[in-house]
PDB file of C-alpha atoms in Angstrom:
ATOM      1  CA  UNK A   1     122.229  16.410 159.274  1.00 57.00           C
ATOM      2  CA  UNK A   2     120.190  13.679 159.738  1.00 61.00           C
ATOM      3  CA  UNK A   3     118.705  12.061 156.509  1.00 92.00           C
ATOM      4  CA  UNK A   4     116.764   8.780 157.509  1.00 97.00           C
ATOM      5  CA  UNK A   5     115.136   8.898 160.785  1.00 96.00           C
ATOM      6  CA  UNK A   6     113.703   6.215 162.538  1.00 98.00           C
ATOM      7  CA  UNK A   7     111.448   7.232 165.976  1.00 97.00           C
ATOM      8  CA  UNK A   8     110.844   4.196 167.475  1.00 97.00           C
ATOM      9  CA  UNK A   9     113.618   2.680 168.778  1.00 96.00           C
ATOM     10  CA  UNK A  10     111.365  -0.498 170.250  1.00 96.00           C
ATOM     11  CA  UNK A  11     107.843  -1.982 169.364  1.00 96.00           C
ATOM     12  CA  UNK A  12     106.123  -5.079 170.386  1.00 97.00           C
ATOM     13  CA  UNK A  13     103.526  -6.376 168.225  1.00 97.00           C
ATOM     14  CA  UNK A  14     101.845  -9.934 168.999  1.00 97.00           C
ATOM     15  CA  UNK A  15     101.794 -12.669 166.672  1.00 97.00           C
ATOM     16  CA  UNK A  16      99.209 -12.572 163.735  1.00 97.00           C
ATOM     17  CA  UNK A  17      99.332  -8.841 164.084  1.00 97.00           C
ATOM     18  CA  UNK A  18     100.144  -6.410 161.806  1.00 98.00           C
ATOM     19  CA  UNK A  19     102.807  -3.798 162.751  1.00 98.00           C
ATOM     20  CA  UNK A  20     104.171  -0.115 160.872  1.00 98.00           C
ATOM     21  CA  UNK A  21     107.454   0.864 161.636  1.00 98.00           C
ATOM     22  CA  UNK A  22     108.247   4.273 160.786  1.00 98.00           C
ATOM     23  CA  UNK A  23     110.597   6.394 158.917  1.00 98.00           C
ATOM     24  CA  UNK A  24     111.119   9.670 157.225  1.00 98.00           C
ATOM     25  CA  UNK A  25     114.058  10.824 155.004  1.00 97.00           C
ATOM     26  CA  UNK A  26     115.429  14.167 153.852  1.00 95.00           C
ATOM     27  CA  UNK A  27     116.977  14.581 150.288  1.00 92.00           C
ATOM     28  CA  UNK A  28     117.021  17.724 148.015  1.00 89.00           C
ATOM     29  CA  UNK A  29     117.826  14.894 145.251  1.00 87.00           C
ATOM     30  CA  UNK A  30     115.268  13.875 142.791  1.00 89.00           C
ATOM     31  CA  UNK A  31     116.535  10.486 142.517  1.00 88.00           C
ATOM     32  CA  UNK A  32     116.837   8.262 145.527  1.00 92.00           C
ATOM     33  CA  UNK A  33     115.570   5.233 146.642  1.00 94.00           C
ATOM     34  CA  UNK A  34     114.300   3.925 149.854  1.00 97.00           C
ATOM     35  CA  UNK A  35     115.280   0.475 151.174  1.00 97.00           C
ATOM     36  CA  UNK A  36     114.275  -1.438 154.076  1.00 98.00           C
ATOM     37  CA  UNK A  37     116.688  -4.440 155.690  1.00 98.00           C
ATOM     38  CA  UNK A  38     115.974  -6.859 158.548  1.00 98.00           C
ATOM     39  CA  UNK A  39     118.836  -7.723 161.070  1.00 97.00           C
ATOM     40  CA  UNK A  40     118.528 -10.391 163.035  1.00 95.00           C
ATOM     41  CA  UNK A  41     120.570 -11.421 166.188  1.00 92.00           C
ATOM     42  CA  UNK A  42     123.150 -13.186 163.941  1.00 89.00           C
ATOM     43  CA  UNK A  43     124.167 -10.390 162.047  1.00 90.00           C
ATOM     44  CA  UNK A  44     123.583 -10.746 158.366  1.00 91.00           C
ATOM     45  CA  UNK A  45     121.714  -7.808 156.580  1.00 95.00           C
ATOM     46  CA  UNK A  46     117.988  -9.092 154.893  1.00 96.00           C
ATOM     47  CA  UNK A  47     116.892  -7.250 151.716  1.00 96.00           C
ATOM     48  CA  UNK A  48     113.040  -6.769 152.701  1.00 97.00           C
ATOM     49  CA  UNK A  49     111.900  -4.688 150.301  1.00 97.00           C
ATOM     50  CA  UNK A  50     112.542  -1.077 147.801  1.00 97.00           C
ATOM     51  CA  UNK A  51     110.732   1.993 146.767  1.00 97.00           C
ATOM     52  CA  UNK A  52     111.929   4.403 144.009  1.00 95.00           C
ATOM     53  CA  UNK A  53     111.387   8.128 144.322  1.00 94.00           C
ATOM     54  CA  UNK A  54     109.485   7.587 141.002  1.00 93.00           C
ATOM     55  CA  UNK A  55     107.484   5.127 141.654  1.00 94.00           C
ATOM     56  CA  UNK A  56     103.900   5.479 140.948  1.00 92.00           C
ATOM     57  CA  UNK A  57     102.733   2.934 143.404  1.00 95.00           C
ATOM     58  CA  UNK A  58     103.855   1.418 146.784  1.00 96.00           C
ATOM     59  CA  UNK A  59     106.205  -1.399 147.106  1.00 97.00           C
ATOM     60  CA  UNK A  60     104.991  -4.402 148.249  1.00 97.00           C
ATOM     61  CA  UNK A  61     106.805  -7.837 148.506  1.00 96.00           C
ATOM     62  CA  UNK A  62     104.286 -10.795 150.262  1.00 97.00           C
ATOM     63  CA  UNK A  63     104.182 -10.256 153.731  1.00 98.00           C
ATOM     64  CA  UNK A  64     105.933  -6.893 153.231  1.00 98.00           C
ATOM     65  CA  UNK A  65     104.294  -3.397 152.074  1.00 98.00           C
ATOM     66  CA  UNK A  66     105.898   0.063 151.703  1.00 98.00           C
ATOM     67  CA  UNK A  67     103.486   3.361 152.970  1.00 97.00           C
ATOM     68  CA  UNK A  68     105.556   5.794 150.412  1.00 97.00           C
ATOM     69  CA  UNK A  69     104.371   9.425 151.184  1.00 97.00           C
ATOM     70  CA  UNK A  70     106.619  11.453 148.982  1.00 95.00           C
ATOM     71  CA  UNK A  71     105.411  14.896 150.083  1.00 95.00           C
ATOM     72  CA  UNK A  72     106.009  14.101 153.515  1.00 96.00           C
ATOM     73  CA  UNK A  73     108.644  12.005 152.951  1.00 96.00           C
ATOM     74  CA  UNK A  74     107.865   9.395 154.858  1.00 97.00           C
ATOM     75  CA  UNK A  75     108.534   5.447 153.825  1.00 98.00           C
ATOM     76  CA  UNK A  76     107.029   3.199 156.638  1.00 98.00           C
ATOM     77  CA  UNK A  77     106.945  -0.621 156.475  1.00 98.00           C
ATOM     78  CA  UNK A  78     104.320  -2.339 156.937  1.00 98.00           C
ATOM     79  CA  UNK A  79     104.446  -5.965 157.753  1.00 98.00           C
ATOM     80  CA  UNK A  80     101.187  -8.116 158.189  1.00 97.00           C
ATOM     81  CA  UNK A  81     100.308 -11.005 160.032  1.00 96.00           C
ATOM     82  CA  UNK A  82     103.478 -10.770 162.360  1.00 97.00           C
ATOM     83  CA  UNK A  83     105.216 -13.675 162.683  1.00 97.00           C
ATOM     84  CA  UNK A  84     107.772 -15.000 165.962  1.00 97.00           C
ATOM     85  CA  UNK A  85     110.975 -14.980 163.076  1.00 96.00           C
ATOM     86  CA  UNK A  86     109.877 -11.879 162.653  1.00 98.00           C
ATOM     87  CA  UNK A  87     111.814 -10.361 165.682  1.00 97.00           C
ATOM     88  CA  UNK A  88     114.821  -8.403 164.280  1.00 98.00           C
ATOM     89  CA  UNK A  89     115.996  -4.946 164.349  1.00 98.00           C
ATOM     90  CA  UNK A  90     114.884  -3.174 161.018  1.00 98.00           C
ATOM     91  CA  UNK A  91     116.654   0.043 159.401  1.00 98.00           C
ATOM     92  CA  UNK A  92     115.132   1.750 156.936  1.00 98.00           C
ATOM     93  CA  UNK A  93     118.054   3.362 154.442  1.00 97.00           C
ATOM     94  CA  UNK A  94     118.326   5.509 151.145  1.00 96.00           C
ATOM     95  CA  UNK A  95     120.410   5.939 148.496  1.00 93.00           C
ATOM     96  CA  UNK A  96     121.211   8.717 146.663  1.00 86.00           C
ATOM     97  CA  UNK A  97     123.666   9.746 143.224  1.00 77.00           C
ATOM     98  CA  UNK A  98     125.086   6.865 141.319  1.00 71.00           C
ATOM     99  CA  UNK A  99     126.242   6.580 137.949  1.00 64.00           C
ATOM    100  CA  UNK A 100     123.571   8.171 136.009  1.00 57.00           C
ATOM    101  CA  UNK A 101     124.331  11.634 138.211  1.00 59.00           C
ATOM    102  CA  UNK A 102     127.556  11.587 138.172  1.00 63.00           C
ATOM    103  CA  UNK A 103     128.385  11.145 141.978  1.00 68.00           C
ATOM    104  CA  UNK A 104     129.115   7.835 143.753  1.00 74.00           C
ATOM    105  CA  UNK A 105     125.964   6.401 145.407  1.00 83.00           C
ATOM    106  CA  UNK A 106     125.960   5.895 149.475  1.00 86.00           C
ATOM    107  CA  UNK A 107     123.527   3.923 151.448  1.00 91.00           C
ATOM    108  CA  UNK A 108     122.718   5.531 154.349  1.00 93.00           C
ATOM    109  CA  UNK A 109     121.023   3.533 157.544  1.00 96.00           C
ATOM    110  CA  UNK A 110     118.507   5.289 159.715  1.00 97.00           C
ATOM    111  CA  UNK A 111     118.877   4.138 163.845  1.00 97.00           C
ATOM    112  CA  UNK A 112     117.006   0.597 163.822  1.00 97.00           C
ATOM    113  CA  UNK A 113     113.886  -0.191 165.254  1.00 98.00           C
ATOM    114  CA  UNK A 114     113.859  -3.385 167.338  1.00 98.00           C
ATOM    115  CA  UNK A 115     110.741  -5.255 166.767  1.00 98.00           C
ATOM    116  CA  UNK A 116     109.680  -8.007 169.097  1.00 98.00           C
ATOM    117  CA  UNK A 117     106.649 -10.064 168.370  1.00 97.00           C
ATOM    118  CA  UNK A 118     105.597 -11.777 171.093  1.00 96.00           C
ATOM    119  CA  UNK A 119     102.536 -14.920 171.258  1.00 93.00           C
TER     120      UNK A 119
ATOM    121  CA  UNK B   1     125.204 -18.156 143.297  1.00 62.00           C
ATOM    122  CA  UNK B   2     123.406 -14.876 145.253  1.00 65.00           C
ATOM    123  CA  UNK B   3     125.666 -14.838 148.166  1.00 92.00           C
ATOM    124  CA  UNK B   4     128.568 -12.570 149.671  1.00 96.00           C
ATOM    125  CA  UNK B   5     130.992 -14.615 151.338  1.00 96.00           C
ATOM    126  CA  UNK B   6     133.013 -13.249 154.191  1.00 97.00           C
ATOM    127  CA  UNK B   7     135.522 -14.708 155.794  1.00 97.00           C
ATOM    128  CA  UNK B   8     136.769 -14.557 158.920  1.00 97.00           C
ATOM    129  CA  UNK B   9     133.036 -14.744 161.005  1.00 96.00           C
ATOM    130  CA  UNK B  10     135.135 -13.945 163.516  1.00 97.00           C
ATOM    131  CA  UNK B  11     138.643 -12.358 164.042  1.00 96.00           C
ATOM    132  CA  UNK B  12     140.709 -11.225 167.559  1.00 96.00           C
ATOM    133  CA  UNK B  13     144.131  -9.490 166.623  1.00 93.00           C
ATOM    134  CA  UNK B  14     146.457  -7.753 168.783  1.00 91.00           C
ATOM    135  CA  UNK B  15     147.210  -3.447 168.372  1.00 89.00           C
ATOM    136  CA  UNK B  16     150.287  -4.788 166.460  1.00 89.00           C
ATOM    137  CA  UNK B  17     148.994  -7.526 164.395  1.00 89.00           C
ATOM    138  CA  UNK B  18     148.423  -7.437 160.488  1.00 94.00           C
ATOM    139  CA  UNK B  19     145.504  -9.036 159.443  1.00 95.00           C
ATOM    140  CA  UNK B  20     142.971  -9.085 156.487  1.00 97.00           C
ATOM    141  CA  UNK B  21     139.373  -9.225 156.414  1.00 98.00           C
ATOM    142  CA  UNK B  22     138.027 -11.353 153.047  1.00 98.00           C
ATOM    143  CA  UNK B  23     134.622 -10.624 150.309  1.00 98.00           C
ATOM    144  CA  UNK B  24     133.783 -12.608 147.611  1.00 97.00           C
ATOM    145  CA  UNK B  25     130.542 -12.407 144.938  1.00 97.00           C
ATOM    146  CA  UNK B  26     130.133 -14.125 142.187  1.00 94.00           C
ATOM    147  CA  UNK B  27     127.099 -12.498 141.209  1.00 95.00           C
ATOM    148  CA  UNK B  28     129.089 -10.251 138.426  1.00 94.00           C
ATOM    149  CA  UNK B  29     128.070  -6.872 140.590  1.00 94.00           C
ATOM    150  CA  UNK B  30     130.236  -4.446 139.885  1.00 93.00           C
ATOM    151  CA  UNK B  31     130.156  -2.658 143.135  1.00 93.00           C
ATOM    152  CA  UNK B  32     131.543  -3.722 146.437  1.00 95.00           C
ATOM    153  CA  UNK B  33     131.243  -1.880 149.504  1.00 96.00           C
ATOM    154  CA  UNK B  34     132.488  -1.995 153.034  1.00 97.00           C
ATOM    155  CA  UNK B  35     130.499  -1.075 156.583  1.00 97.00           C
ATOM    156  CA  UNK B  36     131.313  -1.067 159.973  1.00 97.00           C
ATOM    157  CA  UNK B  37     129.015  -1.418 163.004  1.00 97.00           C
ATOM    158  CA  UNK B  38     128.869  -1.139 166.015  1.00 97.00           C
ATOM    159  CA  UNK B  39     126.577  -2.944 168.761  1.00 94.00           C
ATOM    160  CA  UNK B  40     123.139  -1.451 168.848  1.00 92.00           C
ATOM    161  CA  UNK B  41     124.244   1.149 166.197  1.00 95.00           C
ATOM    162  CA  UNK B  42     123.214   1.284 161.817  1.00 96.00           C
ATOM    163  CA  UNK B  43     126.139   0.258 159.610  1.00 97.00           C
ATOM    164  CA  UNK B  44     128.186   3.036 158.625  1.00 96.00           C
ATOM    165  CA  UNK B  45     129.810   3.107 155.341  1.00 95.00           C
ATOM    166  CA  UNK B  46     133.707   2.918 154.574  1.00 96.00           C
ATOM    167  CA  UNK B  47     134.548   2.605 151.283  1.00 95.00           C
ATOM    168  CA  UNK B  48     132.897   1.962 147.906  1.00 93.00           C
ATOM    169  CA  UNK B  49     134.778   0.511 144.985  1.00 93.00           C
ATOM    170  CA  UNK B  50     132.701   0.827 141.644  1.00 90.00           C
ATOM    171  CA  UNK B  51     134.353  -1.243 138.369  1.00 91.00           C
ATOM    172  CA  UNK B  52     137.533  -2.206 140.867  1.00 92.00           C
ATOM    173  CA  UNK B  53     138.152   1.836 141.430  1.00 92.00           C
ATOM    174  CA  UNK B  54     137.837   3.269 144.786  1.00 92.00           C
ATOM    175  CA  UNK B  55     134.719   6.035 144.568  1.00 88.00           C
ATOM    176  CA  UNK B  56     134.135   6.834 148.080  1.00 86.00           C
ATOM    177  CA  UNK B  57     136.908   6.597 151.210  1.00 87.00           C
ATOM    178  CA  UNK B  58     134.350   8.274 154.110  1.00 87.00           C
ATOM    179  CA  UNK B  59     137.671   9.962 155.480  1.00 89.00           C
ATOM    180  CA  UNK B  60     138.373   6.628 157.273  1.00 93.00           C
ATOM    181  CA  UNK B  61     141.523   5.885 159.193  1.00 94.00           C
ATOM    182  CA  UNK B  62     144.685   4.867 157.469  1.00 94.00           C
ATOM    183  CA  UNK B  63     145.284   1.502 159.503  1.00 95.00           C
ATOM    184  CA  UNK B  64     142.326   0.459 157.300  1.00 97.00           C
ATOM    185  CA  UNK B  65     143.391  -0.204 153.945  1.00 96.00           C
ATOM    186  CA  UNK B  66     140.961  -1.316 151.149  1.00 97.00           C
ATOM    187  CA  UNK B  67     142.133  -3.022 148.147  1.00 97.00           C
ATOM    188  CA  UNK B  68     139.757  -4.567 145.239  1.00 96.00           C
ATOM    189  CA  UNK B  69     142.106  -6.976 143.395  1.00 95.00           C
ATOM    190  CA  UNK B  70     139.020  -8.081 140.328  1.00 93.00           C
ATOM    191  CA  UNK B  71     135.356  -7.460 140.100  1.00 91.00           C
ATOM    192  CA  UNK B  72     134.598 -10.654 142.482  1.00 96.00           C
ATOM    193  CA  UNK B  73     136.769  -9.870 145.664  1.00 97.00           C
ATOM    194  CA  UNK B  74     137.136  -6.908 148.013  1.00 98.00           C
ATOM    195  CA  UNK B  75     139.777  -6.807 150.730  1.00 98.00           C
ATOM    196  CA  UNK B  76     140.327  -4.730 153.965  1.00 98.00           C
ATOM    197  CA  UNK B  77     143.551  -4.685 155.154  1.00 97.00           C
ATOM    198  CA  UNK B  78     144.055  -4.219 158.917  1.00 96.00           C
ATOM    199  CA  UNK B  79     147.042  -2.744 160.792  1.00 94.00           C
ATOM    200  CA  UNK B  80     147.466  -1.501 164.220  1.00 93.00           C
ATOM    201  CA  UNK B  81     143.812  -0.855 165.040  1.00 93.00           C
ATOM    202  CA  UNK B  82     142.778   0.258 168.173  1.00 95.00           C
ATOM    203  CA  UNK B  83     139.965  -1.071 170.555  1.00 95.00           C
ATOM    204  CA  UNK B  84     137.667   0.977 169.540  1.00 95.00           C
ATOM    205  CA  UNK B  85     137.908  -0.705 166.078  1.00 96.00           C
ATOM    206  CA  UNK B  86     136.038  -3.434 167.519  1.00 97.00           C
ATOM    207  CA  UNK B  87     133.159  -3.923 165.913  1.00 97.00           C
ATOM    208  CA  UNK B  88     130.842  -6.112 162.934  1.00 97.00           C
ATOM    209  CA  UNK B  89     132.733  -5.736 159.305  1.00 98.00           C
ATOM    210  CA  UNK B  90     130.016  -6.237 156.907  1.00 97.00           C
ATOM    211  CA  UNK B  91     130.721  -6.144 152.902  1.00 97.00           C
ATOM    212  CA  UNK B  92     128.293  -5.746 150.200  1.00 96.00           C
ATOM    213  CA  UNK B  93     127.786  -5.709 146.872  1.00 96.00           C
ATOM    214  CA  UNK B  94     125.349  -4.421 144.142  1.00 94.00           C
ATOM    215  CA  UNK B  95     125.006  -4.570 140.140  1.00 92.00           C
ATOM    216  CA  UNK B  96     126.052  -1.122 139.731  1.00 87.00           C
ATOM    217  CA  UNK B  97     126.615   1.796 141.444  1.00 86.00           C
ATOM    218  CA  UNK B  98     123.313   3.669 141.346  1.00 87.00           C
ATOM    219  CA  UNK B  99     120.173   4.936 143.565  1.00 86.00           C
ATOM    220  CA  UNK B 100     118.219   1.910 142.829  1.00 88.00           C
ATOM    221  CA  UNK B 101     120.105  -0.722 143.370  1.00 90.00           C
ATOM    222  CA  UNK B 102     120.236  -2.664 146.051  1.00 92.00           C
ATOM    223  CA  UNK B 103     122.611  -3.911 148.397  1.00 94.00           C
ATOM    224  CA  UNK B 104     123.298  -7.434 149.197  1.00 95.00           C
ATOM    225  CA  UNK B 105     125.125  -8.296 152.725  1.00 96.00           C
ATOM    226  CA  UNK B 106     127.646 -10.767 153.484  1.00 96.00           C
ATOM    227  CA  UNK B 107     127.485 -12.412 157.393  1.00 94.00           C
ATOM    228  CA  UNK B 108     130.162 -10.260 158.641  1.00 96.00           C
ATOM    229  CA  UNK B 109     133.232 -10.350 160.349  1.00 97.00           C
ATOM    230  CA  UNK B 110     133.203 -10.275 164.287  1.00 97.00           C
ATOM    231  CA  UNK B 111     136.648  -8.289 164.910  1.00 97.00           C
ATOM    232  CA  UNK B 112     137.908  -7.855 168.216  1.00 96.00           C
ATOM    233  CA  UNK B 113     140.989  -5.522 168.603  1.00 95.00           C
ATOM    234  CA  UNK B 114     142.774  -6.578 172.131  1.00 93.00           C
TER     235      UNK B 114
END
């Protein structure tokens, strides 16, 4: 099944704008925690930001805010005032288990959106 | 020092070659991790090693052979791999092994099975 889904496999946002790219996540686990990375054309993977399933308030990191909606469980990014480096495919990913459960821990990737910001 | 180093960035072998694909940290994380992806697809996870023991082998081929030789370097040994092997090698690494930590990506190797 399916645990990090990501609907939009394209959006185009122009410069200076804000943009939300979505996900949702299913987990029966009480503990997880929801990441979301940056990939641009070259390859590497960018840390962009992290929300904890119990965490009070939403992650944000400058440019960067998480929309955490744990009853719906939905963990969209936000990212303001769009920017042309900005263009990158983004997966949103969770993490379940670890050492305090018991089990190993996994990071699991939802499908990408590709974001283009155009002028 | 916050970086993974891999090396190759890029790597063509032969179906009968040998080869080995390279991760170092020096960040004192404690687990390592290997992904493969392919174009226009997520990473998908191979193996996690937590404290230098292998915790997760997602039921990957045997021609693939992890090996984690200290805390600071992570291995993936390569033999006979088929085409469809082809694809970006990323390795990670994290403090420890649990939900809320994150991951931190090396560039990746390019491999390209002929």
């Amino acid at each position: 099944a399916q645990k990090i889904t990501q609907t939009q496999p394209g959006m185009f946002v122009q410069e200076k704008e804000a943009v939300t790219l979505d996900c949702t996540y299913d987990t029966s686990d009480p503990s997880y925690g929801l990441f979301w990375y940056k990939q641009p054309s070259s390859g590497e993977m960018i840390f962009l930001i992290y929300q904890g399933s119990y965490d009070q308030q939403n992650a944000t990191e400058g440019r960067y805010s998480l929309n955490f909606q744990k009853a719906r469980k939905s963990a969209n990014l936000v990212i303001s005032a769009s920017q042309l480096g900005d263009s990158a495919m983004y997966f949103c990913a969770m993490r379940e288990g670890g050492l305090r459960t018991g089990t190993a821990s996994k990071l699991t990737f939802g499908t990408g959106t590709r974001l283009q910001v155009t002028l | 020092d916050t970086e993974v180093t891999q090396t190759p960035k890029h790597l063509v072998m032969g179906m009968t070659n040998k080869k080995s694909l390279k991760c170092e940290q020096h960040m004192g994380h404690r687990a390592m991790y290997w992904y493969k992806q392919k174009a226009k697809k997520p990473p998908e996870l191979m193996f996690v090693y937590s404290y230098e023991k292998l915790s997760i082998n997602e039921s990957v081929p045997s021609r693939f052979s992890p090996e984690c030789p200290n805390s600071s370097l992570l291995n993936l040994h390569l033999h006979a791999l088929q085409p469809e092997d082809s694809a970006l090698y990323l390795c990670a690494s994290s403090p420890e092994d649990g939900f809320n930590e994150k991951l931190f990506f090396g560039s990746g190797t390019q491999l390209s099975v002929l």
